[in-house]
Amino acid sequence: MSLRDNLSSIVASVDGAMAAMIMAYDGIPIDEVVQPDADMDLQLLSVEYTTILKEIKRAVEVLKAGEMEEVSISTTRTRIVVRVLNSDLFAALIMKHDGNYGKGRYLLRLKGSTMAEELS
Amino acid sequence: MSLRDNLSSIVASVDGAMAAMIMAYDGIPIDEVVQPDADMDLQLLSVEYTTILKEIKRAVEVLKAGEMEEVSISTTRTRIVVRVLNSDLFAALIMKHDGNYGKGRYLLRLKGSTMAEELS
C-alpha cells in the first residue's frame, strides 16, 4: 500500500477525519489527503504545528523524558493527533472535535510504522 | 473536596500517575501532588510545559481553531495530559509511559471542571 493509500485509508476509516498528512520537521508536507469538504488552511496549520512540535521536541530533550512519540491537541473545534515516525518525519491526523479520537490515534500508530518503513 | 484532595484523588486513582498539578500560564504552580517515588524535576517540567502551552495557545488563535481544551504529550518514558481550566489556569497529570492514559484523561476532565469552579 502506497503512502497516499495509507493516508486515504485513515481519513476514510475515522469518523470526523478532515485530513491526514506526512510532514517533515522543516514544515514541508511529504504527502497529504484532505476531505473535499474540509474547511481549513492546511498550509498555515502545517507551519504552526511544525513550530509547536519543534518546541516540544526541544523541551522533551531538556527534560530527558525519552523520545517524543505522540502529541494530541484538542480545541473546541478540532482534534489533532501527531505521531513521530522517525527523526525527520511525523504523521498528523486532523479531525473534527466530535471525531473518533480513539480510532484515529490507533490507526495513526498502526499505519505510522508501515509508512515510516516505506520512507526509510 | 479541596483542590489538594482532588489532585490527590486523581494521582491515587490512575495507575502509573506520578504527579498532578494546577498551574498558571506564568509557570507558577497553584497546587501539586507528587508521588513520593516519582523521579523527576517537577519545577523544570512545569517551566518547559508552560512554554509549550503558551506556544500552542498562540497557534490555536492564529488558526482560529476555537479554544484550546486539552493537550497530551507522550514520550518513550512519560505521558502528560494537560486540561485547560480557564484563561489563566490549567491542570496537568504526569504518568509513566504505561500508565492508564484513558482513565487519566477522563478524571482530569471530570475533576478539572470542579477544580475550575473552586478557583473562580
Short mmCIF file of C-alpha atoms in Angstrom, two decimals:
data_model
loop_
_atom_site.label_atom_id
_atom_site.label_comp_id
_atom_site.label_asym_id
_atom_site.label_seq_id
_atom_site.Cartn_x
_atom_site.Cartn_y
_atom_site.Cartn_z
CA MET A 1 0.00 0.00 0.00
CA SER A 2 1.42 3.36 -1.04
CA LEU A 3 1.87 6.30 1.29
CA ARG A 4 -1.11 8.06 -0.27
CA ASP A 5 -3.27 4.93 0.07
CA ASN A 6 -2.38 4.63 3.75
CA LEU A 7 -3.32 8.25 4.38
CA SER A 8 -6.57 7.87 2.39
CA SER A 9 -7.47 4.75 4.32
CA ILE A 10 -7.03 6.57 7.65
CA VAL A 11 -9.18 9.51 6.52
CA ALA A 12 -11.87 7.17 5.17
CA SER A 13 -11.95 4.93 8.28
CA VAL A 14 -12.12 7.56 11.03
CA ASP A 15 -15.42 9.36 11.60
CA GLY A 16 -14.88 13.11 11.53
CA ALA A 17 -11.41 12.93 9.92
CA MET A 18 -10.67 16.01 7.80
CA ALA A 19 -7.09 15.38 6.68
CA ALA A 20 -4.06 13.14 7.18
CA MET A 21 -0.52 14.01 6.20
CA ILE A 22 3.14 13.15 6.45
CA MET A 23 5.32 16.12 7.27
CA ALA A 24 8.98 16.89 7.73
CA TYR A 25 10.25 18.98 10.64
CA ASP A 26 11.08 21.76 8.21
CA GLY A 27 7.32 22.21 7.65
CA ILE A 28 7.29 20.67 4.15
CA PRO A 29 4.45 18.16 3.57
CA ILE A 30 5.66 14.85 2.05
CA ASP A 31 2.12 13.75 1.20
CA GLU A 32 -1.40 14.63 2.30
CA VAL A 33 -5.02 13.61 1.86
CA VAL A 34 -7.77 16.15 2.58
CA GLN A 35 -11.53 15.59 2.67
CA PRO A 36 -13.12 17.72 -0.06
CA ASP A 37 -15.43 19.44 2.44
CA ALA A 38 -12.70 20.21 5.00
CA ASP A 39 -12.80 23.89 5.82
CA MET A 40 -9.25 24.75 6.85
CA ASP A 41 -5.99 26.30 5.74
CA LEU A 42 -3.81 23.19 5.69
CA GLN A 43 -0.65 25.07 4.81
CA LEU A 44 -0.95 27.51 7.72
CA LEU A 45 -1.84 24.62 10.01
CA SER A 46 1.26 22.65 8.93
CA VAL A 47 3.54 25.61 9.59
CA GLU A 48 2.04 26.35 13.02
CA TYR A 49 2.05 22.73 14.22
CA THR A 50 5.59 22.13 12.97
CA THR A 51 6.72 25.07 15.11
CA ILE A 52 4.95 23.55 18.12
CA LEU A 53 6.44 20.12 17.53
CA LYS A 54 9.95 21.51 17.34
CA GLU A 55 9.32 23.33 20.63
CA ILE A 56 8.03 20.11 22.25
CA LYS A 57 10.97 18.11 20.91
CA ARG A 58 13.36 20.63 22.45
CA ALA A 59 11.54 20.52 25.81
CA VAL A 60 11.49 16.70 25.86
CA GLU A 61 15.26 16.73 25.31
CA VAL A 62 15.80 19.29 28.09
CA LEU A 63 13.66 17.16 30.42
CA LYS A 64 15.45 13.93 29.42
CA ALA A 65 11.95 12.41 29.08
CA GLY A 66 12.96 9.88 26.40
CA GLU A 67 11.96 10.26 22.75
CA MET A 68 8.82 12.12 21.64
CA GLU A 69 6.17 9.66 20.41
CA GLU A 70 2.77 11.32 20.13
CA VAL A 71 1.16 14.71 20.62
CA SER A 72 -2.59 15.43 20.70
CA ILE A 73 -4.10 18.88 20.72
CA SER A 74 -7.85 19.33 21.20
CA THR A 75 -9.66 22.60 20.78
CA THR A 76 -13.38 23.38 20.86
CA ARG A 77 -13.38 22.89 17.04
CA THR A 78 -10.71 20.30 16.15
CA ARG A 79 -8.60 17.43 17.41
CA ILE A 80 -5.14 16.82 16.01
CA VAL A 81 -3.03 13.73 16.65
CA VAL A 82 0.61 13.75 15.64
CA ARG A 83 2.73 10.61 15.60
CA VAL A 84 6.50 10.78 15.29
CA LEU A 85 7.73 8.42 12.54
CA ASN A 86 11.48 9.00 12.78
CA SER A 87 13.92 11.82 13.50
CA ASP A 88 12.85 13.69 10.33
CA LEU A 89 9.17 12.90 9.80
CA PHE A 90 5.81 12.81 11.52
CA ALA A 91 2.26 11.84 10.57
CA ALA A 92 -0.70 14.02 11.53
CA LEU A 93 -4.43 13.38 11.58
CA ILE A 94 -6.83 16.30 11.81
CA MET A 95 -10.37 15.57 13.00
CA LYS A 96 -13.47 17.49 13.87
CA HIS A 97 -13.96 17.94 17.61
CA ASP A 98 -16.51 15.11 17.74
CA GLY A 99 -14.41 12.80 15.53
CA ASN A 100 -13.44 9.31 16.66
CA TYR A 101 -10.31 10.25 18.58
CA GLY A 102 -9.57 6.73 19.88
CA LYS A 103 -9.77 5.11 16.45
CA GLY A 104 -7.77 7.96 14.92
CA ARG A 105 -4.95 7.53 17.43
CA TYR A 106 -4.98 3.76 16.94
CA LEU A 107 -4.85 3.88 13.13
CA LEU A 108 -2.19 6.56 13.08
CA ARG A 109 0.00 4.42 15.35
CA LEU A 110 -0.71 1.24 13.35
CA LYS A 111 -0.16 2.73 9.90
CA GLY A 112 2.53 5.14 11.12
CA SER A 113 5.06 2.34 11.46
CA THR A 114 4.18 0.98 7.99
CA MET A 115 4.57 4.42 6.45
CA ALA A 116 7.85 5.01 8.29
CA GLU A 117 9.22 1.76 6.83
CA GLU A 118 8.22 2.81 3.35
CA LEU A 119 10.04 6.12 3.77
CA SER A 120 13.25 4.73 5.27
CA MET B 1 -13.42 18.46 48.25
CA SER B 2 -10.41 20.80 48.35
CA LEU B 3 -8.09 21.41 45.41
CA ARG B 4 -5.40 19.29 47.02
CA ASP B 5 -7.87 16.46 47.70
CA ASN B 6 -8.98 16.48 44.06
CA LEU B 7 -5.37 16.29 42.85
CA SER B 8 -4.58 13.53 45.38
CA SER B 9 -7.60 11.54 44.30
CA ILE B 10 -6.52 11.69 40.63
CA VAL B 11 -2.97 10.56 41.46
CA ALA B 12 -4.29 7.75 43.69
CA SER B 13 -6.88 6.51 41.15
CA VAL B 14 -4.77 6.38 37.99
CA ASP B 15 -2.29 3.54 37.58
CA GLY B 16 1.15 4.92 36.80
CA ALA B 17 0.33 8.50 37.85
CA MET B 18 3.38 10.38 39.13
CA ALA B 19 2.02 13.87 39.78
CA ALA B 20 -0.97 16.12 39.27
CA MET B 21 -0.92 19.89 39.47
CA ILE B 22 -2.75 23.13 38.84
CA MET B 23 -0.61 25.71 37.09
CA ALA B 24 -0.92 29.28 35.91
CA TYR B 25 0.27 30.34 32.45
CA ASP B 26 3.09 32.26 34.09
CA GLY B 27 4.59 28.91 35.14
CA ILE B 28 3.69 29.24 38.83
CA PRO B 29 2.13 26.11 40.36
CA ILE B 30 -1.08 26.82 42.32
CA ASP B 31 -1.08 23.38 43.93
CA GLU B 32 0.52 20.00 43.25
CA VAL B 33 0.56 16.41 44.47
CA VAL B 34 3.59 14.23 43.70
CA GLN B 35 4.05 10.51 44.30
CA PRO B 36 6.92 10.03 46.76
CA ASP B 37 8.79 7.72 44.36
CA ALA B 38 8.39 9.96 41.30
CA ASP B 39 11.81 10.55 39.79
CA MET B 40 11.51 13.91 38.05
CA ASP B 41 12.29 17.58 38.28
CA LEU B 42 8.77 18.96 38.61
CA GLN B 43 9.87 22.57 38.58
CA LEU B 44 11.81 22.25 35.32
CA LEU B 45 8.93 20.28 33.83
CA SER B 46 6.42 22.99 34.80
CA VAL B 47 8.51 25.70 33.19
CA GLU B 48 9.06 23.74 29.96
CA TYR B 49 5.43 22.69 29.54
CA THR B 50 4.13 26.16 30.32
CA THR B 51 6.29 27.47 27.46
CA ILE B 52 4.83 24.81 25.14
CA LEU B 53 1.26 25.58 26.17
CA LYS B 54 1.70 29.26 25.52
CA GLU B 55 3.06 28.41 22.06
CA ILE B 56 0.08 26.11 21.37
CA LYS B 57 -2.39 28.72 22.62
CA ARG B 58 -0.86 31.26 20.24
CA ALA B 59 -1.02 28.81 17.30
CA VAL B 60 -4.65 27.89 18.04
CA GLU B 61 -5.52 31.59 17.98
CA VAL B 62 -3.68 32.12 14.67
CA LEU B 63 -5.51 29.11 13.18
CA LYS B 64 -8.88 30.27 14.56
CA ALA B 65 -9.36 26.68 15.73
CA GLY B 66 -11.60 27.59 18.67
CA GLU B 67 -10.43 27.49 22.28
CA MET B 68 -7.63 25.17 23.48
CA GLU B 69 -9.10 22.32 25.58
CA GLU B 70 -6.59 19.52 26.07
CA VAL B 71 -3.01 18.68 25.15
CA SER B 72 -1.34 15.27 25.51
CA ILE B 73 2.35 14.62 25.04
CA SER B 74 3.67 11.06 25.06
CA THR B 75 7.34 10.17 25.09
CA THR B 76 9.03 6.79 25.44
CA ARG B 77 9.16 7.47 29.21
CA THR B 78 6.17 9.58 30.19
CA ARG B 79 2.67 10.70 29.25
CA ILE B 80 1.41 14.13 30.16
CA VAL B 81 -2.19 15.29 29.85
CA VAL B 82 -2.96 18.97 30.24
CA ARG B 83 -6.50 20.28 30.58
CA VAL B 84 -7.31 23.96 30.25
CA LEU B 85 -9.43 25.17 33.20
CA ASN B 86 -9.90 28.82 32.25
CA SER B 87 -7.97 31.63 30.59
CA ASP B 88 -5.40 31.69 33.42
CA LEU B 89 -5.09 28.11 34.69
CA PHE B 90 -4.59 24.55 33.56
CA ALA B 91 -4.42 21.15 35.25
CA ALA B 92 -1.73 18.63 34.36
CA LEU B 93 -1.36 14.92 35.03
CA ILE B 94 2.02 13.25 34.60
CA MET B 95 2.05 9.49 34.15
CA LYS B 96 4.58 6.77 33.42
CA HIS B 97 4.52 5.65 29.77
CA ASP B 98 2.50 2.55 30.66
CA GLY B 99 0.11 4.47 32.95
CA ASN B 100 -3.65 4.36 32.40
CA TYR B 101 -3.89 7.16 29.86
CA GLY B 102 -7.63 6.80 29.21
CA LYS B 103 -8.57 6.94 32.87
CA GLY B 104 -6.14 9.78 33.46
CA ARG B 105 -7.72 11.87 30.68
CA TYR B 106 -11.20 11.08 31.93
CA LEU B 107 -10.53 12.01 35.56
CA LEU B 108 -8.68 15.18 34.63
CA ARG B 109 -11.64 16.30 32.53
CA LEU B 110 -14.15 15.30 35.21
CA LYS B 111 -12.35 16.88 38.15
CA GLY B 112 -10.97 19.74 36.07
CA SER B 113 -14.33 21.44 35.91
CA THR B 114 -14.85 21.00 39.69
CA MET B 115 -11.43 22.47 40.38
CA ALA B 116 -12.04 25.36 37.98
CA GLU B 117 -15.25 26.22 39.84
CA GLU B 118 -13.42 26.21 43.15
CA LEU B 119 -10.83 28.62 41.77
CA SER B 120 -13.24 31.03 40.11
#
